[in-house]
Amino acid sequence: MNLKNLNAFIALVQCKSFTAAADALCVTQPTISKQLRQLEDALEVKLFIRQGHHLELTPAGQVLYEKGEEILYKTKQLKLELNEFKNHITGKIKLGLPPTVGSFFFGPLLAKFGVMYPGIQIQLIEDGAEALTKQVLDGHVDVAVAMLPTHSMLNFHEFICDDLYFISLKPSSWQAREVVKLEDITEEEFVLFNENFMLSTQLASAFSLRKRPLKVNARSSNWQFLVALVQAGRGCTVLPDTIAKQLDDSIFHKAFLDEDGQKWHLGLIWSQQSFISNALMAWLEYCKIHLPTLSK
């Protein structure tokens, strides 16, 4: 069984369409169709029932999907472990992390990577996603976390596409609202991340398109400080669901920001032009396996 064909099948199940699967794997739609046909021929079973544009797994397809993810995971894990024995990889990686991201996703990941690759030194560079994107393009940072979509000269690996929430202090005039639109909150005063954070840039652009001023009372790179400012009555804020879940519901009201294009869409980014060292390759492969993937 060809692992590339298996990977295409799993992408097709998860994306629910040939077009989306092709985009996710950076191949053409006919390529996905060919890989699926080759996989079905090799296994001598039908994997999908096609009803117009709708794809439904056959019983055999369901079994393959459940087992196939495990096969791909173990194959990638085996390659990583064999590479370590074969190459004894050493080197240094400059890793750019926005302050809001590190504590949620990369603490345990970095610790376990260090155990697996003791010869690789990781230098952490903290900055906003917008600034880190520029540093990757300039070659000052090897790999970073940034908002997607990103620059056309960068490769990326998406790992989260999170909803945004409008956060206000209780008692709040918004307490009856579980969902808000940008037009609803244009008169509010805000406390937001620093201007070099792409989440702030994204919000400012959305207000500008509506020809409304964004009223900002304070900025910080620290989400806990922003929450403290909201609690002190300095204004409202906008936070990703991953962070909003940490807040005390008895103190804060959270309303889903229902607006096209307003997401916390993050991925690892690295240059298409720069040399990929063995150390960086090991980090990228490790992240693709172990970094949690959360999409909404």
PDB file of C-alpha atoms in Angstrom:
ATOM      1  CA  MET A   1       0.000   0.000   0.000  1.00  0.00           C
ATOM      2  CA  ASN A   2       1.420   3.363  -1.087  1.00  0.00           C
ATOM      3  CA  LEU A   3       1.662   5.771   1.859  1.00  0.00           C
ATOM      4  CA  LYS A   4       1.154   8.835  -0.360  1.00  0.00           C
ATOM      5  CA  ASN A   5      -2.102   7.358  -1.589  1.00  0.00           C
ATOM      6  CA  LEU A   6      -3.130   6.609   1.994  1.00  0.00           C
ATOM      7  CA  ASN A   7      -2.317  10.189   2.992  1.00  0.00           C
ATOM      8  CA  ALA A   8      -4.454  11.488   0.110  1.00  0.00           C
ATOM      9  CA  PHE A   9      -7.353   9.270   1.231  1.00  0.00           C
ATOM     10  CA  ILE A  10      -7.164  10.567   4.816  1.00  0.00           C
ATOM     11  CA  ALA A  11      -7.004  14.172   3.591  1.00  0.00           C
ATOM     12  CA  LEU A  12     -10.079  13.514   1.445  1.00  0.00           C
ATOM     13  CA  VAL A  13     -12.009  12.156   4.443  1.00  0.00           C
ATOM     14  CA  GLN A  14     -11.049  15.130   6.615  1.00  0.00           C
ATOM     15  CA  CYS A  15     -11.592  17.814   3.966  1.00  0.00           C
ATOM     16  CA  LYS A  16     -14.803  16.243   2.614  1.00  0.00           C
ATOM     17  CA  SER A  17     -14.092  17.307  -0.977  1.00  0.00           C
ATOM     18  CA  PHE A  18     -11.537  16.639  -3.721  1.00  0.00           C
ATOM     19  CA  THR A  19     -10.864  20.363  -4.163  1.00  0.00           C
ATOM     20  CA  ALA A  20     -10.191  21.011  -0.466  1.00  0.00           C
ATOM     21  CA  ALA A  21      -8.019  17.889  -0.152  1.00  0.00           C
ATOM     22  CA  ALA A  22      -5.983  18.925  -3.197  1.00  0.00           C
ATOM     23  CA  ASP A  23      -5.457  22.390  -1.696  1.00  0.00           C
ATOM     24  CA  ALA A  24      -4.431  20.914   1.661  1.00  0.00           C
ATOM     25  CA  LEU A  25      -1.822  18.654   0.032  1.00  0.00           C
ATOM     26  CA  CYS A  26      -0.729  21.244  -2.558  1.00  0.00           C
ATOM     27  CA  VAL A  27      -1.534  18.950  -5.493  1.00  0.00           C
ATOM     28  CA  THR A  28      -4.115  19.002  -8.277  1.00  0.00           C
ATOM     29  CA  GLN A  29      -7.600  17.537  -8.002  1.00  0.00           C
ATOM     30  CA  PRO A  30      -6.876  14.908 -10.711  1.00  0.00           C
ATOM     31  CA  THR A  31      -3.878  13.780  -8.640  1.00  0.00           C
ATOM     32  CA  ILE A  32      -6.131  13.142  -5.626  1.00  0.00           C
ATOM     33  CA  SER A  33      -8.579  11.223  -7.837  1.00  0.00           C
ATOM     34  CA  LYS A  34      -5.746   9.117  -9.274  1.00  0.00           C
ATOM     35  CA  GLN A  35      -4.306   8.363  -5.818  1.00  0.00           C
ATOM     36  CA  LEU A  36      -7.715   7.280  -4.533  1.00  0.00           C
ATOM     37  CA  ARG A  37      -8.251   5.033  -7.558  1.00  0.00           C
ATOM     38  CA  GLN A  38      -4.796   3.445  -7.091  1.00  0.00           C
ATOM     39  CA  LEU A  39      -5.515   2.825  -3.410  1.00  0.00           C
ATOM     40  CA  GLU A  40      -8.887   1.212  -4.148  1.00  0.00           C
ATOM     41  CA  ASP A  41      -7.284  -0.957  -6.858  1.00  0.00           C
ATOM     42  CA  ALA A  42      -4.480  -2.043  -4.528  1.00  0.00           C
ATOM     43  CA  LEU A  43      -6.873  -2.938  -1.702  1.00  0.00           C
ATOM     44  CA  GLU A  44      -9.571  -4.283  -4.048  1.00  0.00           C
ATOM     45  CA  VAL A  45     -12.346  -2.456  -2.162  1.00  0.00           C
ATOM     46  CA  LYS A  46     -14.434   0.661  -2.658  1.00  0.00           C
ATOM     47  CA  LEU A  47     -13.665   3.333  -0.074  1.00  0.00           C
ATOM     48  CA  PHE A  48     -16.322   5.951  -0.868  1.00  0.00           C
ATOM     49  CA  ILE A  49     -19.917   6.097  -1.979  1.00  0.00           C
ATOM     50  CA  ARG A  50     -20.308   9.152  -4.206  1.00  0.00           C
ATOM     51  CA  GLN A  51     -23.667  10.939  -4.146  1.00  0.00           C
ATOM     52  CA  GLY A  52     -23.238  13.997  -6.343  1.00  0.00           C
ATOM     53  CA  HIS A  53     -20.633  16.157  -4.604  1.00  0.00           C
ATOM     54  CA  HIS A  54     -21.188  14.320  -1.310  1.00  0.00           C
ATOM     55  CA  LEU A  55     -18.683  11.658  -0.235  1.00  0.00           C
ATOM     56  CA  GLU A  56     -19.656   8.940   2.232  1.00  0.00           C
ATOM     57  CA  LEU A  57     -17.271   6.302   3.558  1.00  0.00           C
ATOM     58  CA  THR A  58     -18.043   2.664   2.879  1.00  0.00           C
ATOM     59  CA  PRO A  59     -17.576   0.253   5.832  1.00  0.00           C
ATOM     60  CA  ALA A  60     -14.174  -0.649   4.358  1.00  0.00           C
ATOM     61  CA  GLY A  61     -13.339   3.047   4.028  1.00  0.00           C
ATOM     62  CA  GLN A  62     -14.243   3.655   7.671  1.00  0.00           C
ATOM     63  CA  VAL A  63     -11.910   0.860   8.805  1.00  0.00           C
ATOM     64  CA  LEU A  64      -9.092   2.173   6.616  1.00  0.00           C
ATOM     65  CA  TYR A  65      -9.557   5.719   7.927  1.00  0.00           C
ATOM     66  CA  GLU A  66      -9.401   4.594  11.561  1.00  0.00           C
ATOM     67  CA  LYS A  67      -6.337   2.403  11.000  1.00  0.00           C
ATOM     68  CA  GLY A  68      -4.732   4.606   8.348  1.00  0.00           C
ATOM     69  CA  GLU A  69      -4.177   7.577  10.659  1.00  0.00           C
ATOM     70  CA  GLU A  70      -2.371   5.278  13.074  1.00  0.00           C
ATOM     71  CA  ILE A  71      -0.264   3.824  10.245  1.00  0.00           C
ATOM     72  CA  LEU A  72       0.834   7.276   9.045  1.00  0.00           C
ATOM     73  CA  TYR A  73       1.557   8.461  12.585  1.00  0.00           C
ATOM     74  CA  LYS A  74       3.682   5.411  13.398  1.00  0.00           C
ATOM     75  CA  THR A  75       5.497   5.648  10.061  1.00  0.00           C
ATOM     76  CA  LYS A  76       6.432   9.289  10.671  1.00  0.00           C
ATOM     77  CA  GLN A  77       7.427   8.494  14.250  1.00  0.00           C
ATOM     78  CA  LEU A  78       9.620   5.635  13.062  1.00  0.00           C
ATOM     79  CA  LYS A  79      11.339   7.878  10.507  1.00  0.00           C
ATOM     80  CA  LEU A  80      12.098  10.441  13.198  1.00  0.00           C
ATOM     81  CA  GLU A  81      13.525   7.840  15.549  1.00  0.00           C
ATOM     82  CA  LEU A  82      15.629   6.228  12.814  1.00  0.00           C
ATOM     83  CA  ASN A  83      16.936   9.635  11.740  1.00  0.00           C
ATOM     84  CA  GLU A  84      18.118  10.233  15.274  1.00  0.00           C
ATOM     85  CA  PHE A  85      20.056   6.976  15.327  1.00  0.00           C
ATOM     86  CA  LYS A  86      21.412   7.522  11.828  1.00  0.00           C
ATOM     87  CA  ASN A  87      22.383  11.165  11.964  1.00  0.00           C
ATOM     88  CA  HIS A  88      22.806  12.085  15.662  1.00  0.00           C
ATOM     89  CA  ILE A  89      21.438  15.452  14.644  1.00  0.00           C
ATOM     90  CA  THR A  90      23.004  18.574  16.078  1.00  0.00           C
ATOM     91  CA  GLY A  91      22.474  22.221  15.318  1.00  0.00           C
ATOM     92  CA  LYS A  92      20.745  25.421  16.345  1.00  0.00           C
ATOM     93  CA  ILE A  93      17.246  26.641  15.473  1.00  0.00           C
ATOM     94  CA  LYS A  94      15.977  30.196  15.878  1.00  0.00           C
ATOM     95  CA  LEU A  95      12.295  29.742  16.734  1.00  0.00           C
ATOM     96  CA  GLY A  96       9.960  32.740  16.748  1.00  0.00           C
ATOM     97  CA  LEU A  97       6.925  32.555  19.034  1.00  0.00           C
ATOM     98  CA  PRO A  98       4.266  35.175  19.776  1.00  0.00           C
ATOM     99  CA  PRO A  99       3.878  35.442  23.580  1.00  0.00           C
ATOM    100  CA  THR A 100       0.238  34.352  23.337  1.00  0.00           C
ATOM    101  CA  VAL A 101       1.157  31.065  21.662  1.00  0.00           C
ATOM    102  CA  GLY A 102       4.110  29.625  23.562  1.00  0.00           C
ATOM    103  CA  SER A 103       2.415  28.729  26.833  1.00  0.00           C
ATOM    104  CA  PHE A 104      -0.570  27.079  25.145  1.00  0.00           C
ATOM    105  CA  PHE A 105       1.122  24.899  22.559  1.00  0.00           C
ATOM    106  CA  PHE A 106       4.900  24.788  22.814  1.00  0.00           C
ATOM    107  CA  GLY A 107       5.927  24.235  26.460  1.00  0.00           C
ATOM    108  CA  PRO A 108       5.577  20.436  26.626  1.00  0.00           C
ATOM    109  CA  LEU A 109       6.422  20.143  22.924  1.00  0.00           C
ATOM    110  CA  LEU A 110       9.805  21.830  23.369  1.00  0.00           C
ATOM    111  CA  ALA A 111      10.579  19.753  26.458  1.00  0.00           C
ATOM    112  CA  LYS A 112       9.900  16.445  24.697  1.00  0.00           C
ATOM    113  CA  PHE A 113      11.749  17.548  21.561  1.00  0.00           C
ATOM    114  CA  GLY A 114      14.776  18.370  23.723  1.00  0.00           C
ATOM    115  CA  VAL A 115      14.763  14.855  25.161  1.00  0.00           C
ATOM    116  CA  MET A 116      14.533  13.294  21.713  1.00  0.00           C
ATOM    117  CA  TYR A 117      17.122  15.609  20.138  1.00  0.00           C
ATOM    118  CA  PRO A 118      19.562  16.654  22.879  1.00  0.00           C
ATOM    119  CA  GLY A 119      22.049  17.871  20.273  1.00  0.00           C
ATOM    120  CA  ILE A 120      19.689  20.531  18.897  1.00  0.00           C
ATOM    121  CA  GLN A 121      19.686  23.923  20.605  1.00  0.00           C
ATOM    122  CA  ILE A 122      16.575  26.084  20.215  1.00  0.00           C
ATOM    123  CA  GLN A 123      16.862  29.844  20.631  1.00  0.00           C
ATOM    124  CA  LEU A 124      13.457  31.375  21.365  1.00  0.00           C
ATOM    125  CA  ILE A 125      12.617  34.784  19.921  1.00  0.00           C
ATOM    126  CA  GLU A 126       9.391  36.342  21.239  1.00  0.00           C
ATOM    127  CA  ASP A 127       7.587  38.941  19.142  1.00  0.00           C
ATOM    128  CA  GLY A 128       4.292  39.577  17.409  1.00  0.00           C
ATOM    129  CA  ALA A 129       3.340  37.368  14.469  1.00  0.00           C
ATOM    130  CA  GLU A 130       3.667  40.226  11.969  1.00  0.00           C
ATOM    131  CA  ALA A 131       7.216  41.056  13.109  1.00  0.00           C
ATOM    132  CA  LEU A 132       8.188  37.374  13.145  1.00  0.00           C
ATOM    133  CA  THR A 133       6.954  36.912   9.582  1.00  0.00           C
ATOM    134  CA  LYS A 134       9.292  39.689   8.453  1.00  0.00           C
ATOM    135  CA  GLN A 135      12.198  38.140  10.375  1.00  0.00           C
ATOM    136  CA  VAL A 136      11.632  34.778   8.681  1.00  0.00           C
ATOM    137  CA  LEU A 137      11.566  36.490   5.267  1.00  0.00           C
ATOM    138  CA  ASP A 138      14.770  38.364   6.145  1.00  0.00           C
ATOM    139  CA  GLY A 139      16.498  35.168   7.285  1.00  0.00           C
ATOM    140  CA  HIS A 140      16.924  36.274  10.912  1.00  0.00           C
ATOM    141  CA  VAL A 141      14.565  33.561  12.209  1.00  0.00           C
ATOM    142  CA  ASP A 142      14.489  29.967  10.917  1.00  0.00           C
ATOM    143  CA  VAL A 143      10.893  29.119  11.735  1.00  0.00           C
ATOM    144  CA  ALA A 144       8.077  30.949  13.489  1.00  0.00           C
ATOM    145  CA  VAL A 145       4.414  30.874  14.374  1.00  0.00           C
ATOM    146  CA  ALA A 146       2.341  33.418  12.461  1.00  0.00           C
ATOM    147  CA  MET A 147      -1.183  34.203  11.355  1.00  0.00           C
ATOM    148  CA  LEU A 148      -2.333  32.608   8.106  1.00  0.00           C
ATOM    149  CA  PRO A 149      -2.586  33.168   5.207  1.00  0.00           C
ATOM    150  CA  THR A 150       1.040  34.198   5.013  1.00  0.00           C
ATOM    151  CA  HIS A 151       3.525  35.564   2.466  1.00  0.00           C
ATOM    152  CA  SER A 152       3.759  33.681  -0.849  1.00  0.00           C
ATOM    153  CA  MET A 153       7.516  33.138  -0.328  1.00  0.00           C
ATOM    154  CA  LEU A 154       6.902  31.143   2.859  1.00  0.00           C
ATOM    155  CA  ASN A 155       5.995  27.528   3.468  1.00  0.00           C
ATOM    156  CA  PHE A 156       3.515  26.844   6.245  1.00  0.00           C
ATOM    157  CA  HIS A 157       1.943  24.120   8.367  1.00  0.00           C
ATOM    158  CA  GLU A 158      -1.450  25.061   9.818  1.00  0.00           C
ATOM    159  CA  PHE A 159      -2.214  23.869  13.333  1.00  0.00           C
ATOM    160  CA  ILE A 160      -5.108  25.988  14.582  1.00  0.00           C
ATOM    161  CA  CYS A 161      -8.019  27.946  13.143  1.00  0.00           C
ATOM    162  CA  ASP A 162      -9.754  29.286  16.247  1.00  0.00           C
ATOM    163  CA  ASP A 163     -12.916  31.341  16.667  1.00  0.00           C
ATOM    164  CA  LEU A 164     -12.645  34.821  18.196  1.00  0.00           C
ATOM    165  CA  TYR A 165     -14.666  36.017  21.182  1.00  0.00           C
ATOM    166  CA  PHE A 166     -15.652  39.491  22.322  1.00  0.00           C
ATOM    167  CA  ILE A 167     -14.881  39.727  26.053  1.00  0.00           C
ATOM    168  CA  SER A 168     -16.632  42.148  28.417  1.00  0.00           C
ATOM    169  CA  LEU A 169     -16.860  42.524  32.195  1.00  0.00           C
ATOM    170  CA  LYS A 170     -20.011  41.379  33.972  1.00  0.00           C
ATOM    171  CA  PRO A 171     -22.514  42.858  34.572  1.00  0.00           C
ATOM    172  CA  SER A 172     -22.478  43.780  30.903  1.00  0.00           C
ATOM    173  CA  SER A 173     -24.958  45.208  28.438  1.00  0.00           C
ATOM    174  CA  TRP A 174     -23.861  42.332  26.197  1.00  0.00           C
ATOM    175  CA  GLN A 175     -24.906  39.538  28.571  1.00  0.00           C
ATOM    176  CA  ALA A 176     -28.020  38.710  26.560  1.00  0.00           C
ATOM    177  CA  ARG A 177     -25.907  38.268  23.416  1.00  0.00           C
ATOM    178  CA  GLU A 178     -24.126  34.989  22.686  1.00  0.00           C
ATOM    179  CA  VAL A 179     -23.114  36.218  19.222  1.00  0.00           C
ATOM    180  CA  VAL A 180     -22.000  39.673  18.039  1.00  0.00           C
ATOM    181  CA  LYS A 181     -21.021  41.210  14.698  1.00  0.00           C
ATOM    182  CA  LEU A 182     -18.297  43.812  14.224  1.00  0.00           C
ATOM    183  CA  GLU A 183     -20.942  46.441  13.503  1.00  0.00           C
ATOM    184  CA  ASP A 184     -22.384  45.813  16.969  1.00  0.00           C
ATOM    185  CA  ILE A 185     -19.196  46.640  18.856  1.00  0.00           C
ATOM    186  CA  THR A 186     -17.757  49.610  16.951  1.00  0.00           C
ATOM    187  CA  GLU A 187     -18.701  52.051  19.739  1.00  0.00           C
ATOM    188  CA  GLU A 188     -16.912  50.045  22.442  1.00  0.00           C
ATOM    189  CA  GLU A 189     -13.555  50.925  23.998  1.00  0.00           C
ATOM    190  CA  PHE A 190     -10.913  48.216  23.822  1.00  0.00           C
ATOM    191  CA  VAL A 191      -7.742  46.912  25.416  1.00  0.00           C
ATOM    192  CA  LEU A 192      -5.836  44.973  22.751  1.00  0.00           C
ATOM    193  CA  PHE A 193      -2.591  43.258  21.886  1.00  0.00           C
ATOM    194  CA  ASN A 194       0.283  45.436  20.674  1.00  0.00           C
ATOM    195  CA  GLU A 195       0.060  46.844  17.156  1.00  0.00           C
ATOM    196  CA  ASN A 196       2.690  44.415  15.823  1.00  0.00           C
ATOM    197  CA  PHE A 197       0.367  41.507  16.649  1.00  0.00           C
ATOM    198  CA  MET A 198      -1.514  40.396  13.540  1.00  0.00           C
ATOM    199  CA  LEU A 199      -4.676  39.823  15.570  1.00  0.00           C
ATOM    200  CA  SER A 200      -4.664  43.562  16.318  1.00  0.00           C
ATOM    201  CA  THR A 201      -3.817  44.420  12.708  1.00  0.00           C
ATOM    202  CA  GLN A 202      -6.671  42.209  11.509  1.00  0.00           C
ATOM    203  CA  LEU A 203      -9.165  43.923  13.844  1.00  0.00           C
ATOM    204  CA  ALA A 204      -7.934  47.417  12.936  1.00  0.00           C
ATOM    205  CA  SER A 205      -8.286  46.641   9.220  1.00  0.00           C
ATOM    206  CA  ALA A 206     -11.835  45.395   9.750  1.00  0.00           C
ATOM    207  CA  PHE A 207     -12.783  48.621  11.554  1.00  0.00           C
ATOM    208  CA  SER A 208     -11.076  50.711   8.870  1.00  0.00           C
ATOM    209  CA  LEU A 209     -13.047  48.962   6.109  1.00  0.00           C
ATOM    210  CA  ARG A 210     -16.206  49.987   7.929  1.00  0.00           C
ATOM    211  CA  LYS A 211     -14.865  53.546   8.282  1.00  0.00           C
ATOM    212  CA  ARG A 212     -15.153  53.341  12.056  1.00  0.00           C
ATOM    213  CA  PRO A 213     -12.421  54.345  14.535  1.00  0.00           C
ATOM    214  CA  LEU A 214     -11.012  51.617  16.761  1.00  0.00           C
ATOM    215  CA  LYS A 215     -10.952  53.066  20.286  1.00  0.00           C
ATOM    216  CA  VAL A 216      -8.006  51.563  22.167  1.00  0.00           C
ATOM    217  CA  ASN A 217      -7.351  52.495  25.808  1.00  0.00           C
ATOM    218  CA  ALA A 218      -4.328  50.235  26.333  1.00  0.00           C
ATOM    219  CA  ARG A 219      -2.173  47.621  24.630  1.00  0.00           C
ATOM    220  CA  SER A 220      -0.015  44.740  25.847  1.00  0.00           C
ATOM    221  CA  SER A 221       1.745  41.635  24.559  1.00  0.00           C
ATOM    222  CA  ASN A 222       0.434  39.695  27.567  1.00  0.00           C
ATOM    223  CA  TRP A 223      -3.094  38.278  27.395  1.00  0.00           C
ATOM    224  CA  GLN A 224      -3.340  37.925  31.191  1.00  0.00           C
ATOM    225  CA  PHE A 225      -2.681  41.667  31.532  1.00  0.00           C
ATOM    226  CA  LEU A 226      -5.372  42.437  28.942  1.00  0.00           C
ATOM    227  CA  VAL A 227      -7.822  40.337  30.934  1.00  0.00           C
ATOM    228  CA  ALA A 228      -6.818  42.169  34.119  1.00  0.00           C
ATOM    229  CA  LEU A 229      -7.490  45.488  32.350  1.00  0.00           C
ATOM    230  CA  VAL A 230     -10.938  44.282  31.298  1.00  0.00           C
ATOM    231  CA  GLN A 231     -11.615  43.273  34.905  1.00  0.00           C
ATOM    232  CA  ALA A 232     -10.483  46.728  36.035  1.00  0.00           C
ATOM    233  CA  GLY A 233     -13.044  48.312  33.720  1.00  0.00           C
ATOM    234  CA  ARG A 234     -10.609  49.744  31.167  1.00  0.00           C
ATOM    235  CA  GLY A 235     -12.468  48.309  28.181  1.00  0.00           C
ATOM    236  CA  CYS A 236     -13.417  45.157  26.307  1.00  0.00           C
ATOM    237  CA  THR A 237     -11.127  42.873  24.324  1.00  0.00           C
ATOM    238  CA  VAL A 238     -11.127  40.216  21.609  1.00  0.00           C
ATOM    239  CA  LEU A 239      -9.468  36.860  22.317  1.00  0.00           C
ATOM    240  CA  PRO A 240      -9.217  33.470  20.600  1.00  0.00           C
ATOM    241  CA  ASP A 241     -11.392  30.681  21.973  1.00  0.00           C
ATOM    242  CA  THR A 242      -8.309  28.822  23.232  1.00  0.00           C
ATOM    243  CA  ILE A 243      -7.585  31.760  25.564  1.00  0.00           C
ATOM    244  CA  ALA A 244     -11.218  32.698  26.241  1.00  0.00           C
ATOM    245  CA  LYS A 245     -11.817  29.228  27.679  1.00  0.00           C
ATOM    246  CA  GLN A 246      -9.382  30.091  30.488  1.00  0.00           C
ATOM    247  CA  LEU A 247     -11.553  32.968  31.734  1.00  0.00           C
ATOM    248  CA  ASP A 248     -13.919  32.839  34.708  1.00  0.00           C
ATOM    249  CA  ASP A 249     -17.502  32.874  33.410  1.00  0.00           C
ATOM    250  CA  SER A 250     -18.710  34.435  36.647  1.00  0.00           C
ATOM    251  CA  ILE A 251     -16.585  37.531  35.930  1.00  0.00           C
ATOM    252  CA  PHE A 252     -16.465  37.810  32.137  1.00  0.00           C
ATOM    253  CA  HIS A 253     -19.056  37.577  29.380  1.00  0.00           C
ATOM    254  CA  LYS A 254     -17.915  35.918  26.154  1.00  0.00           C
ATOM    255  CA  ALA A 255     -19.744  36.426  22.865  1.00  0.00           C
ATOM    256  CA  PHE A 256     -18.767  34.702  19.621  1.00  0.00           C
ATOM    257  CA  LEU A 257     -17.525  37.216  17.029  1.00  0.00           C
ATOM    258  CA  ASP A 258     -19.445  36.114  13.945  1.00  0.00           C
ATOM    259  CA  GLU A 259     -17.536  37.767  11.123  1.00  0.00           C
ATOM    260  CA  ASP A 260     -15.979  36.403   7.934  1.00  0.00           C
ATOM    261  CA  GLY A 261     -12.188  36.513   8.052  1.00  0.00           C
ATOM    262  CA  GLN A 262     -12.038  37.036  11.812  1.00  0.00           C
ATOM    263  CA  LYS A 263     -10.212  33.930  13.019  1.00  0.00           C
ATOM    264  CA  TRP A 264      -7.090  33.087  15.003  1.00  0.00           C
ATOM    265  CA  HIS A 265      -5.557  31.137  12.124  1.00  0.00           C
ATOM    266  CA  LEU A 266      -2.044  30.036  13.029  1.00  0.00           C
ATOM    267  CA  GLY A 267       0.676  27.972  11.429  1.00  0.00           C
ATOM    268  CA  LEU A 268       4.382  27.326  11.469  1.00  0.00           C
ATOM    269  CA  ILE A 269       6.110  29.317   8.724  1.00  0.00           C
ATOM    270  CA  TRP A 270       9.565  28.932   7.171  1.00  0.00           C
ATOM    271  CA  SER A 271      11.289  30.313   4.095  1.00  0.00           C
ATOM    272  CA  GLN A 272      11.064  28.653   0.695  1.00  0.00           C
ATOM    273  CA  GLN A 273      14.449  30.130  -0.186  1.00  0.00           C
ATOM    274  CA  SER A 274      16.562  29.298   2.869  1.00  0.00           C
ATOM    275  CA  PHE A 275      18.518  26.088   3.381  1.00  0.00           C
ATOM    276  CA  ILE A 276      16.672  23.556   5.557  1.00  0.00           C
ATOM    277  CA  SER A 277      19.195  22.133   8.010  1.00  0.00           C
ATOM    278  CA  ASN A 278      18.843  18.651   9.484  1.00  0.00           C
ATOM    279  CA  ALA A 279      17.992  20.282  12.812  1.00  0.00           C
ATOM    280  CA  LEU A 280      15.216  22.403  11.297  1.00  0.00           C
ATOM    281  CA  MET A 281      13.890  19.449   9.303  1.00  0.00           C
ATOM    282  CA  ALA A 282      13.720  17.382  12.502  1.00  0.00           C
ATOM    283  CA  TRP A 283      11.795  20.170  14.265  1.00  0.00           C
ATOM    284  CA  LEU A 284       9.320  20.585  11.402  1.00  0.00           C
ATOM    285  CA  GLU A 285       8.635  16.864  11.139  1.00  0.00           C
ATOM    286  CA  TYR A 286       8.284  16.589  14.916  1.00  0.00           C
ATOM    287  CA  CYS A 287       5.768  19.458  14.995  1.00  0.00           C
ATOM    288  CA  LYS A 288       3.724  18.033  12.128  1.00  0.00           C
ATOM    289  CA  ILE A 289       3.281  14.852  14.164  1.00  0.00           C
ATOM    290  CA  HIS A 290       2.963  16.167  17.716  1.00  0.00           C
ATOM    291  CA  LEU A 291       1.545  19.677  17.431  1.00  0.00           C
ATOM    292  CA  PRO A 292      -2.198  19.520  18.124  1.00  0.00           C
ATOM    293  CA  THR A 293      -4.340  20.414  15.127  1.00  0.00           C
ATOM    294  CA  LEU A 294      -7.460  22.392  16.050  1.00  0.00           C
ATOM    295  CA  SER A 295      -9.804  23.739  13.395  1.00  0.00           C
ATOM    296  CA  LYS A 296     -13.306  25.190  13.617  1.00  0.00           C
TER     297      LYS A 296
END
